[in-house]
Each structure stands twice: as structure tokens, then as C-alpha cells.
Coordinates of C-alpha atoms and ligand atoms in Angstrom, one line a residue:
M1 CA 83.3 185.8 125.1
V2 CA 82.3 186.2 129.2
V3 CA 85.6 188.5 130.8
E4 CA 86.8 187.3 134.5
M5 CA 86.9 190.0 136.1
H6 CA 88.3 188.8 139.0
P7 CA 91.9 189.5 138.6
Y8 CA 93.5 185.6 139.7
I9 CA 96.9 186.4 139.7
G10 CA 97.5 188.3 143.8
L11 CA 99.5 191.5 144.0
V12 CA 102.7 190.2 145.8
E13 CA 102.5 187.4 142.8
A14 CA 101.1 190.3 140.0
I15 CA 104.3 192.0 141.4
K16 CA 106.8 188.3 141.1
Q17 CA 105.7 187.5 138.1
R18 CA 105.5 191.1 136.4
R19 CA 108.7 190.9 133.6
A20 CA 109.5 192.6 130.4
A21 CA 107.9 191.5 127.8
R22 CA 109.9 191.3 124.6
S23 CA 107.4 189.2 122.0
F24 CA 103.5 189.4 121.7
S25 CA 101.1 186.5 120.9
S26 CA 98.3 188.4 119.2
D27 CA 95.6 187.1 121.5
R28 CA 93.0 190.8 122.0
I29 CA 93.3 191.8 125.6
P30 CA 89.4 191.8 126.5
E31 CA 88.0 195.3 126.3
A32 CA 86.6 195.6 130.2
I33 CA 90.0 194.5 131.5
L34 CA 91.5 196.5 129.4
Q35 CA 89.5 199.2 131.1
E36 CA 90.0 198.0 134.2
I37 CA 94.0 198.2 133.6
L38 CA 93.1 201.9 132.7
E39 CA 91.1 203.2 135.5
L40 CA 93.7 200.9 138.1
G41 CA 96.2 203.1 137.0
I42 CA 94.4 206.6 137.0
Q43 CA 93.7 205.6 140.4
A44 CA 97.7 207.0 141.4
P45 CA 98.7 209.5 143.2
S46 CA 99.6 212.8 142.2
G47 CA 100.7 215.9 143.2
F48 CA 98.4 218.2 144.0
N49 CA 96.0 215.2 142.6
L50 CA 96.9 217.2 139.5
Q51 CA 96.8 214.1 137.3
P52 CA 98.6 215.1 134.7
W53 CA 98.8 211.8 132.8
R54 CA 97.2 211.8 129.7
F55 CA 97.2 207.9 127.5
I56 CA 96.7 207.3 124.2
V57 CA 95.7 203.5 123.7
V58 CA 96.9 202.6 120.7
R59 CA 95.5 199.1 119.0
E60 CA 94.9 199.3 115.3
Q61 CA 98.3 197.4 113.3
E62 CA 98.6 200.2 110.3
N63 CA 98.6 202.8 114.1
K64 CA 101.3 200.5 115.9
D65 CA 103.1 199.8 112.6
K66 CA 103.3 203.5 112.5
L67 CA 104.8 203.0 116.3
Q68 CA 107.0 200.1 116.0
A69 CA 108.4 202.5 113.5
C70 CA 109.1 204.9 115.6
A71 CA 110.0 203.0 118.2
F72 CA 113.4 201.5 116.8
N73 CA 111.3 198.8 115.1
Q74 CA 110.7 197.0 119.3
R75 CA 109.0 194.1 117.9
Q76 CA 107.1 193.8 120.6
V77 CA 105.5 197.6 120.0
G78 CA 104.2 195.5 116.2
E79 CA 102.9 192.8 118.0
A80 CA 101.0 193.4 120.8
P81 CA 97.1 193.7 121.1
V82 CA 97.2 197.5 122.4
V83 CA 99.9 199.3 123.2
L84 CA 100.0 202.7 125.2
I85 CA 101.5 206.1 124.6
C86 CA 102.0 207.1 128.1
C87 CA 102.0 210.3 128.0
S88 CA 102.3 213.4 130.3
D89 CA 100.5 217.1 130.3
R90 CA 102.5 220.3 131.5
C91 CA 99.1 222.0 131.3
A92 CA 97.8 220.0 133.8
T93 CA 100.0 222.5 136.2
K94 CA 97.7 225.6 134.8
M95 CA 94.6 227.1 137.2
E96 CA 91.8 225.7 134.2
N97 CA 93.2 221.8 135.6
I98 CA 93.4 223.1 139.4
I99 CA 90.1 224.7 139.1
S100 CA 88.4 221.1 137.6
V101 CA 91.1 219.1 140.1
I102 CA 88.2 221.8 143.2
H103 CA 85.3 220.2 140.8
L104 CA 85.9 216.6 141.1
G105 CA 86.5 217.4 145.0
E106 CA 83.3 218.8 145.1
D107 CA 81.5 216.2 142.8
V108 CA 82.7 213.1 145.5
V109 CA 82.0 215.7 148.6
T110 CA 85.6 215.8 150.0
M111 CA 86.6 220.0 149.1
T112 CA 85.9 222.4 151.5
D113 CA 85.8 226.4 150.8
S114 CA 89.6 226.3 152.6
Y115 CA 91.1 223.9 150.8
A116 CA 90.0 225.0 147.5
N117 CA 91.1 228.7 148.3
Y118 CA 94.4 226.9 149.2
L119 CA 94.9 224.7 146.2
R120 CA 94.1 228.1 143.5
S121 CA 96.6 230.0 145.5
S122 CA 99.2 227.6 146.8
I123 CA 99.3 225.7 143.2
P124 CA 100.6 228.7 141.1
E125 CA 103.1 229.1 143.6
F126 CA 104.4 225.9 143.9
F127 CA 105.4 225.6 140.2
V128 CA 107.2 229.0 140.0
N129 CA 109.9 228.1 142.8
H130 CA 110.0 224.6 142.1
P131 CA 112.4 223.6 144.9
S132 CA 111.8 220.4 144.1
F133 CA 112.2 219.2 140.6
D134 CA 114.1 221.5 137.7
T135 CA 111.5 221.6 135.1
I136 CA 108.1 221.1 134.2
E137 CA 108.8 218.0 132.8
A138 CA 110.2 216.6 135.6
W139 CA 107.6 217.1 137.6
T140 CA 104.7 215.8 135.3
N141 CA 107.1 212.6 133.8
R142 CA 107.0 211.1 137.0
H143 CA 103.6 211.2 137.7
A144 CA 102.9 209.6 134.4
M145 CA 105.7 206.8 135.6
L146 CA 103.6 205.9 139.2
A147 CA 100.4 205.5 137.4
V148 CA 101.6 203.5 134.4
G149 CA 103.6 201.3 136.9
Y150 CA 100.5 201.0 139.0
M151 CA 98.9 199.7 135.1
M152 CA 101.6 197.3 134.7
I153 CA 101.0 195.7 137.6
V154 CA 96.8 195.2 137.7
A155 CA 97.3 194.3 133.8
K156 CA 99.3 191.7 135.3
S157 CA 96.9 190.3 137.8
F158 CA 95.2 190.1 135.8
G159 CA 97.7 187.9 133.6
I160 CA 98.2 190.0 130.6
D161 CA 102.3 190.8 129.5
S162 CA 104.0 195.1 129.7
C163 CA 106.7 196.1 128.8
P164 CA 107.6 199.6 129.5
M165 CA 109.3 201.1 127.0
E166 CA 112.2 204.2 126.4
G167 CA 113.4 203.4 123.0
F168 CA 111.6 205.4 120.9
V169 CA 112.1 208.6 119.0
S170 CA 110.0 211.7 120.5
T171 CA 109.6 213.8 117.8
Q172 CA 108.3 211.2 115.8
V173 CA 105.6 209.7 117.9
K174 CA 105.0 213.4 118.8
E175 CA 104.7 213.9 115.6
A176 CA 102.6 210.8 113.8
F177 CA 100.0 210.7 116.5
Q178 CA 99.3 214.6 116.3
I179 CA 100.4 215.2 120.2
P180 CA 100.6 218.1 121.4
D181 CA 103.9 220.8 122.3
E182 CA 102.9 220.9 125.1
V183 CA 102.9 217.2 125.8
D184 CA 105.4 214.7 127.1
I185 CA 105.9 211.2 125.8
C186 CA 107.2 209.3 129.4
C187 CA 107.4 205.4 128.0
L188 CA 105.4 203.1 125.5
L189 CA 103.7 200.3 128.2
A190 CA 102.8 197.4 125.1
L191 CA 99.9 195.0 126.6
G192 CA 99.3 191.6 125.8
Y193 CA 100.2 188.1 126.7
A194 CA 103.8 187.2 126.1
K195 CA 105.2 184.4 123.9
E196 CA 108.5 182.8 123.5
P197 CA 110.9 184.4 123.0
F198 CA 110.5 185.8 127.4
K199 CA 113.8 187.6 128.6
G200 CA 114.3 186.3 132.5
Y201 CA 114.6 187.6 136.0
G202 CA 117.8 189.7 135.8
G203 CA 117.4 190.1 139.7
R204 CA 117.6 193.1 141.6
F205 CA 119.4 194.7 143.8
P206 CA 119.9 193.6 147.6
I207 CA 118.2 196.9 149.5
E208 CA 121.3 197.1 151.9
K209 CA 122.4 198.4 148.2
V210 CA 119.3 200.5 147.1
C211 CA 118.3 201.2 150.8
F212 CA 119.6 203.9 153.3
N213 CA 118.8 204.3 157.2
E214 CA 118.1 207.9 158.2
S215 CA 120.3 209.2 156.4
Y216 CA 122.4 208.7 152.5
S217 CA 126.2 207.7 154.8
K218 CA 124.5 205.2 157.1
P219 CA 123.3 201.4 156.1
L220 CA 119.9 200.0 156.5
K221 CA 120.2 196.6 158.7
L222 CA 117.0 194.9 159.0
S223 CA 116.6 193.0 161.0
Ligands
FMN301 C1 111.2 203.6 131.8 C2 111.7 202.2 131.7 C3 111.6 202.8 129.9 C4 112.2 200.7 129.3 N1 113.0 200.4 127.8 C5 112.8 199.3 126.9 C6 113.2 199.9 125.6 O1 112.7 200.7 125.3 N2 112.7 198.0 124.6 C7 112.8 196.9 126.3 O2 113.0 196.1 125.7 N3 113.1 197.1 127.4 C8 113.0 198.9 127.9 N4 112.6 198.2 129.4 C9 112.7 196.9 129.8 C10 113.5 197.0 131.3 O3 115.0 196.6 129.8 C11 113.0 196.1 132.1 O4 112.3 196.5 132.7 C12 114.6 195.8 133.0 O5 115.6 195.1 132.4 C13 114.2 194.3 134.4 O6 113.5 193.2 133.7 P1 112.3 193.2 134.5 O7 111.1 194.0 133.6 O8 111.6 191.8 133.4 O9 111.9 192.4 135.5 C14 112.2 199.7 129.5 C15 111.8 199.5 131.1 C16 111.3 200.7 131.4 C17 111.1 200.6 133.9

């Protein structure tokens, strides 16, 4: 099979056309496209470039059935050819990972000594004080979900539908898929080709309701 590696739905249309699919055909996702979804997904930004996201790619029917049983029996888990268990690793905040990020920057020749020193000293302090979040899990999860968002749009651009899911029992999934204590699951992401029943567009609130002008108390008006 020849795989067309150029996305054939542009960015704007991919965003507009993406819907959470509740049922999938058994058609497989070409491996090269799956790779592209993962590769482009992990181009998402992360605080200090620490990249705490982790993904378990589940394709074996036996494992999808096991996952479906941990996910309130949601049919899309068993039907989709690929389900990602989207996780985030709290250890990404530790010095070992900080050093790896510094090495990454050195490999692509963008890391300077002064920035490396800044990362070594500032990041541990940031995670002791953590002024912008309550728990480390809140911090790691926000990053994993960004990557998931990228993946859904990249997938749609290759004609592949998705369904993000929070309907699962985390303790059961962790045990069934050998996920370590320090790793949290932020969602499941089913990927494949949607078939009926396909829930339609549920609408979105207007930007006047969800966006504000300069402060939370002021409405935004765009001409
Ligand atoms: C974090 C998150 C968790 C979700 N969990 C589920 C789920 O467990 N089962 C499900 O069928 N849909 C789930 N959804 C899909 C939403 O219901 C869906 O995105 C929403 O209704 C808007 O529809 P649309 O994505 O088709 O525009 C979830 C979506 C998100 C972003």
C-alpha cells in the first residue's frame, strides 16, 4: 500500500471537521501516518521544554478489550484500530530529565552555557515553589493534553478521526498496563476511521462568552 504522506486536509478545515468519534471501522491506520501523528504531536510546547508526556500505543485487540473494560465499556476503545493511553510523568521535573533537555539543546546547537546553568538552578526552585499550579500532576497533565490536542488535529489532517476520553478508571488502567506510580493518565485517545453513529457538532459558545478584554470583568468586542 502506498501511503500519501502529505496531509490532505488543511489546518483550518482539520480543526473545523474534527469531531469526537464514538464508533470506528476496523480499517487500520498506516504505520507511517501513525508515526507522523506521534512525531508532530510531540512537537507541542512544554514548560522549560521538559516534555513530560508519555504515550502507550495500544493496537492488539486483546489489550484494547482489556482497556475497554477499564473505560466503562466505551465501544470506541475496542473498535478503534489504535488507542493511545496518554500519560504524563511527574519525574520529568527531576534533575535527570533537566540534564537530558540540556543535552537535547546541545545536540541541536541551541543550548548555551548560561541557559544550561539557568535551567539547572531555576527549574528545581520553580517546582518547589510552583506559583502557577497546585500539584505537579496539574503541571504535567496540562502539557500532555497540549500534545493530545496537536495529535487530534494532525490525525484529522490525514483523514483520521479521534475520540479523547476521560471515562476510564485510572487505577485499573495503571495496573493493567504496568504504569508506574509517578506517571498519571490524562486521557485515552482513540484513533481511526469513524463510522456511524457519529455524534454531530454540539456547537461552541461565542467568543464574547469565553474571552475577555484586558481583565476578566470586561467583555471583549471585536469589530
Ligand atoms: C478531556 C476530554 C475527555 C472526554 N471524555 C470523553 C469520554 O470519556 N467519552 C466520550 O465519548 N467522549 C469524551 N470526550 C469527547 C467530548 O464529549 C467531545 O469532545 C465534546 O462533546 C465536543 O464534541 P466534539 O469534540 O465532537 O466537537 C472527551 C473530550 C475531552 C476533551
